[in-house]
XYZ file of C-alpha atoms in Angstrom:
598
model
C 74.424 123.731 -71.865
C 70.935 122.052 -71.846
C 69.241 125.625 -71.774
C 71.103 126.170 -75.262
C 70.058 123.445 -77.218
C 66.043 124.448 -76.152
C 66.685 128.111 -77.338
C 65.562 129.441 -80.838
C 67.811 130.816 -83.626
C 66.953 134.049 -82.401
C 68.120 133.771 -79.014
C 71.116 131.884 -80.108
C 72.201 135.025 -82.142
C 71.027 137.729 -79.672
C 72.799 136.146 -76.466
C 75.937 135.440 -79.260
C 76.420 139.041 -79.786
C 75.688 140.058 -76.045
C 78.649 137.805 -75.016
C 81.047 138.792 -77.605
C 80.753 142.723 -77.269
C 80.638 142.274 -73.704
C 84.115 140.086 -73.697
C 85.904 142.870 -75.752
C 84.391 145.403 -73.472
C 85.627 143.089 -70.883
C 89.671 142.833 -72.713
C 89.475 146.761 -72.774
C 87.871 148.245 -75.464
C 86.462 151.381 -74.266
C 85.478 153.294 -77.591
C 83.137 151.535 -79.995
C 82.469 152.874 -83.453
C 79.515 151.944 -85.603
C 78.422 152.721 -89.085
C 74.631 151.361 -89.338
C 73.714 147.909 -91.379
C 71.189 145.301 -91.185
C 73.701 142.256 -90.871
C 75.144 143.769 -87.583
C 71.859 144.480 -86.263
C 72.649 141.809 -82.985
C 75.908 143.027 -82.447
C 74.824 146.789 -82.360
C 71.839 146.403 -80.439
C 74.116 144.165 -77.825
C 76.608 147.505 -77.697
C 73.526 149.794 -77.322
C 72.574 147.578 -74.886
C 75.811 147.605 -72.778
C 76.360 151.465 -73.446
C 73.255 152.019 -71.058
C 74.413 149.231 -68.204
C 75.820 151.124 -65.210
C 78.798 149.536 -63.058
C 79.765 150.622 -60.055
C 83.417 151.582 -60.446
C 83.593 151.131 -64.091
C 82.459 153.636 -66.913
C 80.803 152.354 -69.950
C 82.045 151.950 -73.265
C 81.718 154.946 -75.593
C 79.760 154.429 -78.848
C 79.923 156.687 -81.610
C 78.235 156.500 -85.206
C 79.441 157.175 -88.204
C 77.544 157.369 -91.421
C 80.869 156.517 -93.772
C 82.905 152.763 -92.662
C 85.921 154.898 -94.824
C 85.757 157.753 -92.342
C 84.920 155.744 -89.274
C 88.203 153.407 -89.810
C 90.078 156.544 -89.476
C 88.164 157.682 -86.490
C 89.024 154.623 -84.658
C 93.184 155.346 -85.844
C 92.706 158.748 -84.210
C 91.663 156.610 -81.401
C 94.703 154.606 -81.340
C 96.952 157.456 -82.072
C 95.752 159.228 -79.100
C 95.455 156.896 -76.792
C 97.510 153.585 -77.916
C 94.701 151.661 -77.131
C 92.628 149.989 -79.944
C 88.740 151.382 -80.658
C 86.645 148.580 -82.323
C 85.074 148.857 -85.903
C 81.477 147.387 -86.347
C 80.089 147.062 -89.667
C 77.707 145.090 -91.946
C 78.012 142.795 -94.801
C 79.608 143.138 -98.355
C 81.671 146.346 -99.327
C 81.320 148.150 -96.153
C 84.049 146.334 -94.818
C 85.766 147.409 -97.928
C 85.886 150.664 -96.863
C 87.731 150.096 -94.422
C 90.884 149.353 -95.868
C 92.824 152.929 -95.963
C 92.589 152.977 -92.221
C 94.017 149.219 -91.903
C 97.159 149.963 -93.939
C 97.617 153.051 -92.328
C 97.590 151.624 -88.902
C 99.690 148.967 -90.242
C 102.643 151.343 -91.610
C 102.138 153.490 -88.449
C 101.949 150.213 -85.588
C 98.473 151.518 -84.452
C 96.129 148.733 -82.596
C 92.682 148.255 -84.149
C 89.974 146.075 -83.833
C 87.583 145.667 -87.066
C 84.854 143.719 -86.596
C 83.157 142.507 -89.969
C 79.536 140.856 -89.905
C 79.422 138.558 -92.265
C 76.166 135.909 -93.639
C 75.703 132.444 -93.470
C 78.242 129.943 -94.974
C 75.293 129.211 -97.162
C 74.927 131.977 -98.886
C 78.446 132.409 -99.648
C 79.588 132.108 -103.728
C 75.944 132.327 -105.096
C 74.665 135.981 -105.973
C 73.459 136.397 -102.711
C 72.967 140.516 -102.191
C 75.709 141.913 -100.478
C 77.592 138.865 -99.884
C 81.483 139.117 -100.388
C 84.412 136.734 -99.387
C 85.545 138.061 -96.182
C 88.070 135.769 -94.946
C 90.756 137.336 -94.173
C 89.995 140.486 -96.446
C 93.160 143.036 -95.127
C 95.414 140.317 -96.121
C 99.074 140.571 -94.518
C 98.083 144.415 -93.650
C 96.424 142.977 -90.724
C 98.360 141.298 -88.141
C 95.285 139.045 -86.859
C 92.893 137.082 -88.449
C 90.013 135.285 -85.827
C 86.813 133.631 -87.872
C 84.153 133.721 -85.111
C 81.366 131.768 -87.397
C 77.596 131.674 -86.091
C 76.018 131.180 -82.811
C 75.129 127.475 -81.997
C 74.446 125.571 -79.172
C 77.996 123.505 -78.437
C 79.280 124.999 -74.912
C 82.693 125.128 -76.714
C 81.847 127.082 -79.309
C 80.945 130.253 -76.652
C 83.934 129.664 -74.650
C 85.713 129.738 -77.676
C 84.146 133.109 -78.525
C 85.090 134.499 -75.195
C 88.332 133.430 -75.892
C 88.907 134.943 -79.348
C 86.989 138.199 -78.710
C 90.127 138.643 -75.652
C 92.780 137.511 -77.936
C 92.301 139.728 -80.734
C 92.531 142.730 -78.543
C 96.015 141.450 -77.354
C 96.926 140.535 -80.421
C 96.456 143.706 -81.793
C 98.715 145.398 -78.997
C 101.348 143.326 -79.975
C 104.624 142.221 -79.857
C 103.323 143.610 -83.812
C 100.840 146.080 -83.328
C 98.110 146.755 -85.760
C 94.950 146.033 -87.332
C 92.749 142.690 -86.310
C 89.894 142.006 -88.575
C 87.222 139.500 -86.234
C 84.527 138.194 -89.091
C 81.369 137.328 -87.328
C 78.023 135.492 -89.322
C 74.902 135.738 -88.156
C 71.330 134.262 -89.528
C 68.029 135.850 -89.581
C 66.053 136.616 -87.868
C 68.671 139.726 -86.784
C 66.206 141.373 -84.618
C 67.087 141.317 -80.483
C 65.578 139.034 -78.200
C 64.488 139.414 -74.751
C 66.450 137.510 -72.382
C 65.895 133.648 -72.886
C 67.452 130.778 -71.730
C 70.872 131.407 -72.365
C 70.593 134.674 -70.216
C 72.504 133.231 -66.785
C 75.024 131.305 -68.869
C 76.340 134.097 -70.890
C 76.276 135.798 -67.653
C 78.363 133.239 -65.821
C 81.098 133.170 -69.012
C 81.628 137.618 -68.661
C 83.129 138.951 -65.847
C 87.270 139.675 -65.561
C 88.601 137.941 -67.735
C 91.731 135.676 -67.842
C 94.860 136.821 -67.232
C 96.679 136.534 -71.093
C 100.258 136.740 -70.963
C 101.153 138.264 -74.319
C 104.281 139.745 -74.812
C 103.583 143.865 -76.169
C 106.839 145.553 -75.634
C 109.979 144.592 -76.626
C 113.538 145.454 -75.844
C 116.486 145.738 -77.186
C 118.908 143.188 -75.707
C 121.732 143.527 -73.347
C 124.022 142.779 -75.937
C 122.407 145.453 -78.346
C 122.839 147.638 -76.322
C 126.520 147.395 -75.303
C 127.244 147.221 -78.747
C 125.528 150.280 -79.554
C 126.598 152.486 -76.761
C 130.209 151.243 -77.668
C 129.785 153.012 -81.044
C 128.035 156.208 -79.358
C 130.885 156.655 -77.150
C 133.434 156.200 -79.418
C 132.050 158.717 -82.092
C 133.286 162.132 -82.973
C 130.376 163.648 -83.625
C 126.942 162.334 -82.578
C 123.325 163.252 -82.961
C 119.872 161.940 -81.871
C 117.589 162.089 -84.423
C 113.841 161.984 -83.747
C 111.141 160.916 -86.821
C 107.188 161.034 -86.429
C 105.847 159.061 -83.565
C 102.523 159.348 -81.742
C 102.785 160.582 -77.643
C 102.864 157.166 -76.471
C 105.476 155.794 -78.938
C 107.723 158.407 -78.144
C 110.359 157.918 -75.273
C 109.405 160.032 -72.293
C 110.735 163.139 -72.086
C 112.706 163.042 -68.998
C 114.110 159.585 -70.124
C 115.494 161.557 -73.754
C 116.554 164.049 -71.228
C 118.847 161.246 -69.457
C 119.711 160.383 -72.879
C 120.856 163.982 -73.785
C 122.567 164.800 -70.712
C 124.771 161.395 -70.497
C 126.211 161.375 -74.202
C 125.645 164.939 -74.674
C 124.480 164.707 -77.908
C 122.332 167.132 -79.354
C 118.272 166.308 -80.822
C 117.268 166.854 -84.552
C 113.498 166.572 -83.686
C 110.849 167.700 -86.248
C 107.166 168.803 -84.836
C 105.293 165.618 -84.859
C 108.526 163.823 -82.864
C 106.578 164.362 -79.458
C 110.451 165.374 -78.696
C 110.656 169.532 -78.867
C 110.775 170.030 -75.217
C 114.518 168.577 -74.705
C 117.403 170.686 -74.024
C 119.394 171.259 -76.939
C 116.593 170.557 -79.163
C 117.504 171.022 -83.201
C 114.415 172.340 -85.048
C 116.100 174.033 -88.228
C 118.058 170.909 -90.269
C 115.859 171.014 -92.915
C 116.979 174.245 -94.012
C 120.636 174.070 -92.799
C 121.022 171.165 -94.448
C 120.455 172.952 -97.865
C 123.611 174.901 -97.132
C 126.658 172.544 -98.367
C 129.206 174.389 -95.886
C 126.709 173.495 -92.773
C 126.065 170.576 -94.369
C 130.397 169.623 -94.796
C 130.482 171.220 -91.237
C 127.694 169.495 -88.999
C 125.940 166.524 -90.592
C 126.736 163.823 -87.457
C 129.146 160.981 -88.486
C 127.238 158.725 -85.823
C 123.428 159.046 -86.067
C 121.049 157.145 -83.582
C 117.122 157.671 -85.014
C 114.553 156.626 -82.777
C 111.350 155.897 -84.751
C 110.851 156.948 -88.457
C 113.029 159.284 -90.332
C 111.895 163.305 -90.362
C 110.083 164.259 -93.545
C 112.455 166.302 -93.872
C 114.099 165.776 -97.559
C 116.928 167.588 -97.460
C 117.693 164.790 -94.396
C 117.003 162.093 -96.446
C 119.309 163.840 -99.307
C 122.215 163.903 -96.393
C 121.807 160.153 -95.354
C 121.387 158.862 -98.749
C 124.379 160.508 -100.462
C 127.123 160.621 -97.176
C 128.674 158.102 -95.108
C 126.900 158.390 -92.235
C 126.799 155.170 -89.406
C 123.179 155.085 -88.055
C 121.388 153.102 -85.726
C 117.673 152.587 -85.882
C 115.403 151.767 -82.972
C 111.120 152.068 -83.580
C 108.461 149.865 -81.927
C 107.316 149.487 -85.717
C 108.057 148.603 -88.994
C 111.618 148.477 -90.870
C 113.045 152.184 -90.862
C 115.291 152.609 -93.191
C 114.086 154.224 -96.182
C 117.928 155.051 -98.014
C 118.830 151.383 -97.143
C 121.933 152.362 -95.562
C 121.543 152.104 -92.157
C 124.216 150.020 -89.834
C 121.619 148.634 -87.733
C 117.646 148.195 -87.468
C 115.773 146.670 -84.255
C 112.185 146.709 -83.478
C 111.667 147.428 -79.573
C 110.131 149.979 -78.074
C 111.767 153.227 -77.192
C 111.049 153.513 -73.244
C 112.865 150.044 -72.077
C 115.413 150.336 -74.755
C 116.555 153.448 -73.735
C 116.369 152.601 -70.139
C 118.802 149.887 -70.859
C 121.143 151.907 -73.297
C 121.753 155.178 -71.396
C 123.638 153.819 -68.169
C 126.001 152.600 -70.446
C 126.824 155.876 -72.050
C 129.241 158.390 -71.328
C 129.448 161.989 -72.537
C 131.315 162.291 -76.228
C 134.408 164.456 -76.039
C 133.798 167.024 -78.903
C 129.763 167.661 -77.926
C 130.471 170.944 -76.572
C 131.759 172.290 -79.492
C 129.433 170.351 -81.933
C 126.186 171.915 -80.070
C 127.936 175.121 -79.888
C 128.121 175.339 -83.621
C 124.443 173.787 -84.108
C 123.172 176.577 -82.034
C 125.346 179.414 -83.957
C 123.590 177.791 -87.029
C 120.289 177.434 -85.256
C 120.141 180.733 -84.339
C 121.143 182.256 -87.772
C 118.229 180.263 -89.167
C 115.680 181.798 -86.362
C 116.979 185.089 -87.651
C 115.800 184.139 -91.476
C 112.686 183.115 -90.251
C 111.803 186.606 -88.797
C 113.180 188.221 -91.483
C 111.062 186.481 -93.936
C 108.003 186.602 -92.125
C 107.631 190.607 -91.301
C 108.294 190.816 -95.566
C 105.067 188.212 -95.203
C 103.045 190.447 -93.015
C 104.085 193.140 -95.171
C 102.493 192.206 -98.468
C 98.926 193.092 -99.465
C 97.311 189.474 -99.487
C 97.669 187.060 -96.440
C 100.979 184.704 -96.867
C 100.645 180.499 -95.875
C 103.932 181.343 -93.541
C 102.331 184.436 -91.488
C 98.943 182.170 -91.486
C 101.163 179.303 -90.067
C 102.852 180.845 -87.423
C 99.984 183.512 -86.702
C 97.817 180.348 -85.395
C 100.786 178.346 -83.976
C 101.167 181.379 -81.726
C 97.610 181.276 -80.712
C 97.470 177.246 -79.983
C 97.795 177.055 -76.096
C 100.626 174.453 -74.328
C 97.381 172.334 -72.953
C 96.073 171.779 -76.418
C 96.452 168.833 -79.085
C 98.038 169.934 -82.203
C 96.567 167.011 -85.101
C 98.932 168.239 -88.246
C 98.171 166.821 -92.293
C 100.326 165.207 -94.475
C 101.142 167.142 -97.760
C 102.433 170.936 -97.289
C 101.100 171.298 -93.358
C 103.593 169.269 -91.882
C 107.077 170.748 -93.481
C 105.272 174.267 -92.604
C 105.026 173.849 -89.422
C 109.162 172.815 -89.503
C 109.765 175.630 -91.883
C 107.442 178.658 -90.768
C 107.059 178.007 -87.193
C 109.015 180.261 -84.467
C 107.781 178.993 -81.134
C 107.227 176.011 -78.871
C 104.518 173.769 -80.176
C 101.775 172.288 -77.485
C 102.392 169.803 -75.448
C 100.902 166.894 -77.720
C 101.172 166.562 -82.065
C 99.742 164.068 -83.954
C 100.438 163.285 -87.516
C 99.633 160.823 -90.121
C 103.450 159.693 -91.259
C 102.470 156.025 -91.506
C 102.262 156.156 -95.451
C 102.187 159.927 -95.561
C 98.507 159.831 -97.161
C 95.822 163.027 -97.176
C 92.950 161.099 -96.839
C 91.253 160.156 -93.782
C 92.730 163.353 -91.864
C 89.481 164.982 -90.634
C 87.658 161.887 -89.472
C 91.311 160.919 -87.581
C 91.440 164.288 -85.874
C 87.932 163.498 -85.064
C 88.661 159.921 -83.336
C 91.738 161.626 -81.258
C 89.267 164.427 -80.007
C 86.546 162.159 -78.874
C 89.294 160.127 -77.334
C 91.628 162.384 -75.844
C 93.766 161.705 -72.596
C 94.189 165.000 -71.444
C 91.982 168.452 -71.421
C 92.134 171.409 -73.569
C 91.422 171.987 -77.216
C 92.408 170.108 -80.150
C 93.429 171.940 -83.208
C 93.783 170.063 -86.643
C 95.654 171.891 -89.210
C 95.342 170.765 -92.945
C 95.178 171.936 -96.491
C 92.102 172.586 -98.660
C 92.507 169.343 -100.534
C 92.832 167.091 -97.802
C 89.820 168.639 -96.584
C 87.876 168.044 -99.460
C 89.328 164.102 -99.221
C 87.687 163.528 -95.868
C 84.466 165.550 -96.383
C 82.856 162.607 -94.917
C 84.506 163.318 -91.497
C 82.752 166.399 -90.976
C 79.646 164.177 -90.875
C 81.182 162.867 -87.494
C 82.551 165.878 -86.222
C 79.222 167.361 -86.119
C 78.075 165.002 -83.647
C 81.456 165.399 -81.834
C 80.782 166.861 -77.981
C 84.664 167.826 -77.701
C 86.718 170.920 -78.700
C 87.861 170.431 -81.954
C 88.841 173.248 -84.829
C 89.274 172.139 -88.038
C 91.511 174.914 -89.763
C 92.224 174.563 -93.304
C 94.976 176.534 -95.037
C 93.384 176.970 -98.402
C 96.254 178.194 -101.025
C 93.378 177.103 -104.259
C 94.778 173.626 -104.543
C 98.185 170.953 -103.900
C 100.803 173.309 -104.017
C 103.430 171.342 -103.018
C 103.214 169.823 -106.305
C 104.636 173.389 -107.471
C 107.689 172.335 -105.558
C 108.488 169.259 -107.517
C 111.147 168.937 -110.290
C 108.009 168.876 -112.922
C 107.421 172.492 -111.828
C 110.587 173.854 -113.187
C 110.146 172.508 -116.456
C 106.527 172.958 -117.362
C 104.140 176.319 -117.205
C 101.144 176.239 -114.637
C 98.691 174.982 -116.090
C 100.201 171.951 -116.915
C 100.203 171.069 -113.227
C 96.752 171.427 -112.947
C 96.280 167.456 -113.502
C 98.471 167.147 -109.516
C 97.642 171.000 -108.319
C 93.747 170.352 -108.559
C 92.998 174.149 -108.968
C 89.281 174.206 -107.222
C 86.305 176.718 -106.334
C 84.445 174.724 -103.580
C 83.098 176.703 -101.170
C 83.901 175.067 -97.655
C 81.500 177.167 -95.785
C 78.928 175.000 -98.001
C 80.523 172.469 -97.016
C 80.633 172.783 -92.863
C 76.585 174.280 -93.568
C 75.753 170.749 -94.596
C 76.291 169.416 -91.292
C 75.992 172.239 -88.779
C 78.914 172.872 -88.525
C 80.142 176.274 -87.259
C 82.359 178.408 -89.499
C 84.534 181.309 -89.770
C 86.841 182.971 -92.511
C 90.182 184.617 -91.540
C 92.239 186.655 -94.226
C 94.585 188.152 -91.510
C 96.526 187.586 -88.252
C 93.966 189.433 -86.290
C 91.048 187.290 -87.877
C 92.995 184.286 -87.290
C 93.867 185.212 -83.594
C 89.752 186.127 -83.171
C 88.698 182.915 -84.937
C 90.489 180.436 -82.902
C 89.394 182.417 -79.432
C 85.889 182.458 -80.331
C 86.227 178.436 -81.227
C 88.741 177.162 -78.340
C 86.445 176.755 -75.726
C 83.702 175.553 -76.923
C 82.855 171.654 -76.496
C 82.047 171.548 -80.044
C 84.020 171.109 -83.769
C 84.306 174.178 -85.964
C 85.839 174.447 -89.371
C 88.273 177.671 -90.109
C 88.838 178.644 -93.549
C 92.245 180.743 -93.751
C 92.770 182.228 -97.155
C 96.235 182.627 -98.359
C 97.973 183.606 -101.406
C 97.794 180.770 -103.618
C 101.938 180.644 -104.441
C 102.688 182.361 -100.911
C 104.263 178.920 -99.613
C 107.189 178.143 -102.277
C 108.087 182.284 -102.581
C 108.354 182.088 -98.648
C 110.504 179.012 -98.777
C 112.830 179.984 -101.040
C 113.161 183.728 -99.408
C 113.884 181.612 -96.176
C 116.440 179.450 -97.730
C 118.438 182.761 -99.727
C 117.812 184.768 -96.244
C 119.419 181.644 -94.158
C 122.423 180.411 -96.782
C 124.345 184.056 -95.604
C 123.696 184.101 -92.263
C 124.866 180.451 -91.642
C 127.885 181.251 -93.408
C 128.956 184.293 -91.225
C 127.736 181.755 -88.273
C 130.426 178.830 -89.750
């Protein structure tokens, strides 16, 4: 490269970034997100650049900024979570990159691809006071499953193939055979500022294009073996059940492929919301409550249990499989499922070609009939609860969580994208809800946290596979955790309503053992009692809000919000205790009618 060795620093660094965002546009990053920093100067003006090239046959890559590298990272994991494709982090020198961490070890726990790419300074200035300068070698540690050092830009030919090369390889890396976060550190010198094109112009241009074909193994399988073995035990048990934890729409086995699955062993589903797994005949919704019930629980807790992905939230579940003798079987494209360490087997693989291998191999268990007879007796008596205990909801004076619940469940059509928070929202929507849920539910169950929930919903929106609105339903305090992702929803051109139960603070925290023994304000250190005003909050950025107290404000909230290609924040007011008194009505209501049903 006899051009190279004639070009200035300058050039060196501007054609360097051109060629490396260009080669991960090129591996099949399509959404870019950017928080703004001097250090990555080159490497964002080399995206801007390539955001405004037109292709024939081939779109451009999508760039969006956000002020705050905490709430971008979780922008890109909606990405991922929505898509299973991994958006690519840009950031500058020192503790932004920092920031970055909750994202990584949530797309870590969860098996979310992720590219973060770190700009970093000059060797030199490294481990001498120089302003934001921080070791970032390998910063996420084992929470990231890739690790490339890219260095500086310099004249060697080698050294740009090699940067071609990495750029593709962390974005297959990152889809696998462990997905997850891959940090790509990149150094650049000043002068930062772009170039026009110089002599390295035509051979950058000759190194981007298709690139190679790299045969990396992403999806795995259970063996042949496996799966003899396993189907040997389905078909042999007396009483079997599926059981269906939080995955995201493309971890989750197909639906007509968990239809095969139903219909040739006949067992029945215990799928919570975020499962991706309602729509299958003989679908269980109600175990969490049933299983508070010790004659339903002596009467149908499976003997054989086969979970695909994570466990439920569901505690009284994890109660059951901790404290009975219960054979289960774990298959998840991620992590090490087994949280009550008393599973019979665990294998990574991915659900699809697993189950495609598994289900000619089954036959349909003896005693199902009866078995999914009895679930539905139960089933139904819990559906019956559930109305009861919500028209004593609608009746009382102040607006209840479980009316608020179901009152915008009802509303959320089947085209939309349900996004649902960690803490109380997701068990309400398994306790309170008392229809079908849209076609697509995302959740955070990677490490369960609150934080980050906004900005993710965000990310999901601006990436979203399929039309129609995207709802994200959360709590007041994980809403005030991610104020920072109203910053990017405000700039979001997509349908998104942001609508926040706010009961005055954590109340599942009122729930906990702690609660029985101490009075109220004693929790205040975990229930975070708070007066912020959240219309404040969406006026700071633009963004558009409403207040519902009732069903019918609910109902004409979410219709004036639904179409528009815009965010909007909701604020439903509820009772402040209205959650744990519905609950428990719902679990005295239920415990007669499922014995009359037994």
């Amino acid at each position: 490269m006899h051009s190279g060795e004639a070009a200035s620093p300058a050039h060196l660094t501007t054609s360097w970034a051109r060629l490396l965002i260009h080669s991960l546009w090129d591996a099949g990053v399509e959404h870019f997100v950017v928080s703004p920093g001097s250090r990555s100067t080159p490497f964002t003006w080399a995206l801007c650049e390539l955001t405004r090239r037109r292709e024939p046959g081939r779109a451009a890559p999508q760039l969006q900024i956000v002020l705050d590298e905490r709430s971008a990272a979780f922008v890109a994991l909606g990405v991922a979570r929505n898509t299973g494709r991994p958006a690519t982090l840009l950031c500058t020198s020192g503790s932004a990159a920092a920031n970055y961490f909750p994202a990584v070890v949530e797309a870590r726990a969860a098996g979310l691809p992720m590219l973060l790419l770190t700009s970093d300074r000059p060797t030199e200035l490294g481990q001498c006071g120089a302003p934001q300068t921080l070791d970032q070698l390998k910063l996420y540690g084992d929470q990231a499953v890739g690790f490339f050092e890219l260095g500086q830009a310099e004249a060697d030919p080698r050294a740009w193939r090699g940067l071609r090369r990495m750029a593709l390889q962390a974005y297959s890396t990152s889809l696998g055979p462990l997905p997850g976060p891959v940090q790509l550190n990149v150094r650049a010198r000043k002068p930062l500022e772009p170039q026009p094109d110089g002599p390295l112009k035509g051979y950058v241009d000759s190194l981007i294009g298709p690139p190679p074909e790299i045969e990396v193994r992403t999806e795995i399988c259970i063996t042949e073996a496996s799966a003899q073995r396993l189907a040997q035990r389905m078909n042999q048990a007396r009483r079997g059940a599926i059981v269906c934890g939080p995955l995201s729409p493309e971890q989750a086995p197909a639906a007509n492929l968990l239809a095969d699955l139903v219909a040739t062993s006949g067992w029945p589903v215990f799928c919570e919301a975020t499962s991706n797994a309602e729509p299958v005949q003989g679908a269980v919704r109600r175990f969490d409550t049933w299983l508070r019930e010790p004659a339903a629980l002596q009467s149908l807790l499976p003997d054989v249990v086969l979970q695909l992905g994570p466990l439920p939230t569901s505690g009284a579940l994890l109660r059951a499989l901790d404290t009975h003798e219960v054979e289960r079987h774990v298959i998840c494209p991620f992590g090490y499922q087994d949280p009550v360490n008393r599973a019979t087997s665990v294998q990574r693989a991915n659900l699809g070609p697993s189950l495609q291998r598994l289900v000619p191999k089954l036959r349909l268990a003896i005693e199902s009939a009866g078995y999914r007879e009895r679930l539905a007796r139960v089933e139904a008596a819990c559906d019956g609860a559930l109305a009861e205990v919500l028209s004593d909801c609608d009746a009382e004076p102040q607006l209840s969580e479980a009316s608020a619940l179901d009152a915008i469940l009802r509303n959320l059509p089947e085209a939309a994208t349900l996004s649902v928070g960690n803490s109380l929202a997701v068990r309400e929507v398994d306790w309170f809800r008392h229809h079908r849920l849209p076609g697509r539910v995302l959740s955070q169950r990677g490490l369960n946290g609150i934080d980050g929930n906004v900005s993710a919903a965000v990310g999901a929106s601006w990436a979203s596979p399929t039309p129609g609105p995207h709802l994200l339903l959360l709590g007041d305090l994980s809403l005030l955790h991610d104020l920072g992702g109203l910053w990017a929803a405000a700039r979001l051109r997509r349908n998104l309503v942001i609508c926040v139960l706010n009961n005055g603070g954590g109340r599942i925290f009122e729930m906990l053992p702690l609660a029985s023994s101490v009075d109220s304000s004693a929790l205040e250190p975990w229930t975070t009692p708070h007066e912020a005003s959240l219309e404040s909050a969406a006026g700071i950025h633009g963004l558009r809000y409403l207040r519902a107290t009732s069903r019918f404000e609910i109902k004409t909230a979410l219709d004036a919000c639904m179409q528009r290609e815009a965010a909007a924040l909701v604020e439903v007011r509820v009772a402040d205790q209205s959650s744990i008194s519905a609950q428990r009505a719902l679990w005295r209501r239920a415990s007669g009618r499922i014995s009359a049903a037994l």
